[in-house]
Amino acid sequence: MISVYDLTELRSDCDRRGVYGRTLRAFLVAFFKRGEPWAGPMARVPDESRLRIVERLAGPCLKLVARLDSQIDGASKLVFEVAPGRCFETVILRYPSGRTSLCLSSQVGCALRCRFCATGQMKRVEDLTRDQILGQVSAAQQQLAPEGRTVDNVVFMGMGEPFLNEAAVFAAIGVLTDGDAFNLPEPSVLVSTVLLPDVARRFQAEFPRVNVAVSLHSSRQHVRAKLMPIAARHSLDEIKPLLGELASTRRRGVMIEYVVLRGVNDSPEDADHLAEFLGELRCHVNLIPYNPIDGVELEAAPDDAIDAMSDRLRARGLCVTRRRSLGRDIEAACGQLIQRGLPIQGDGGELSSSVT
Ligand code: SF4
């Protein structure tokens, strides 16, 4: 069987079997762009071609087991099951402007165990496949179609570290930006990463315009290493040159993510140190209010500390925004994605061999 997401194989198979290009395109537009359920696009294919496509084509494989809608903002959380008892989550973010973002997961759980992140508490359970990553987009398109909305941009900010699942994530980005598939402009895709150097270099070579957000959270090595164990392996000195490389090919440079924590990284000195570290880097600092996690002794910085930090960074010439996390009431906000009631079935938190 050919996966509907394997466009190279699908195109050449249709070619071999004499399915007209316009027939295939009508099918792909209905499925990828209009978010029609699987039977709909099939019905658009003329009878004589339908059999030639249908008999070898496999549709989306994800099982949607729950949808939770926020009562306070435009977020919805979709819960998918990959195997009995093993679930992961995707978040739809509806903005008042009419735009819709999708926060994708790339793994079930995560091996990196950043202290401020609920997903890290699950440890790594498994990597998602290309089709499971893209199935999240198809499922969201189907949920959004009755509202007259479509997915305008996707961010890999859900469960998992995308660079620890390189092959599947890179393949998924290829389909997200393929003109015959989801047809998203490259800058409408954003990958959020702790920045694993070797993978980052390959990513830069393959996707120089796909946006990148780097989880920094402190410009002081010892503080960052306490918050993010992976930082002990890849120091700020090691990743700093990469930030410049990534910024050089993107119109708005790179996004710097910074979860603001009381007494940890929220002082005026922290702001000055961060500005010094970033220097002339073309970047955009995104200050993220911390969403508390059960059992973690970290506290959100007070609003006035975040405002003061923002003002201080701006005064040093940096572009700064404060993230408005949607979906707090359904535990869909930044850092809150976790499978409740999951026994720790990860691989003990050891980093995958692809971490260099
Ligand atoms: S913040 Fe990202 S990299 Fe860190 S534990 Fe959470 S999912 Fe993993």
Short mmCIF file of C-alpha atoms in Angstrom, two decimals, residues 112-116 193-194 215-218 223-232:
data_model
loop_
_atom_site.label_atom_id
_atom_site.label_comp_id
_atom_site.label_asym_id
_atom_site.label_seq_id
_atom_site.Cartn_x
_atom_site.Cartn_y
_atom_site.Cartn_z
CA LEU A 112 15.23 15.50 27.56
CA ARG A 113 13.39 16.12 30.82
CA CYS A 114 13.48 19.90 30.92
CA ARG A 115 12.38 20.79 34.44
CA PHE A 116 9.65 23.23 33.42
CA THR A 193 14.24 22.80 19.53
CA VAL A 194 16.86 22.71 22.24
CA SER A 215 14.76 26.90 23.79
CA LEU A 216 17.29 29.08 25.58
CA HIS A 217 15.71 29.98 28.95
CA SER A 218 18.95 31.36 30.33
CA VAL A 223 21.38 28.01 35.08
CA ARG A 224 20.49 26.59 31.68
CA ALA A 225 22.08 23.25 32.56
CA LYS A 226 19.99 23.09 35.73
CA LEU A 227 16.79 23.74 33.81
CA MET A 228 17.67 21.58 30.80
CA PRO A 229 19.93 18.56 31.38
CA ILE A 230 20.86 18.46 27.67
CA ALA A 231 22.58 21.84 28.10
CA ALA A 232 25.31 20.12 30.07
#
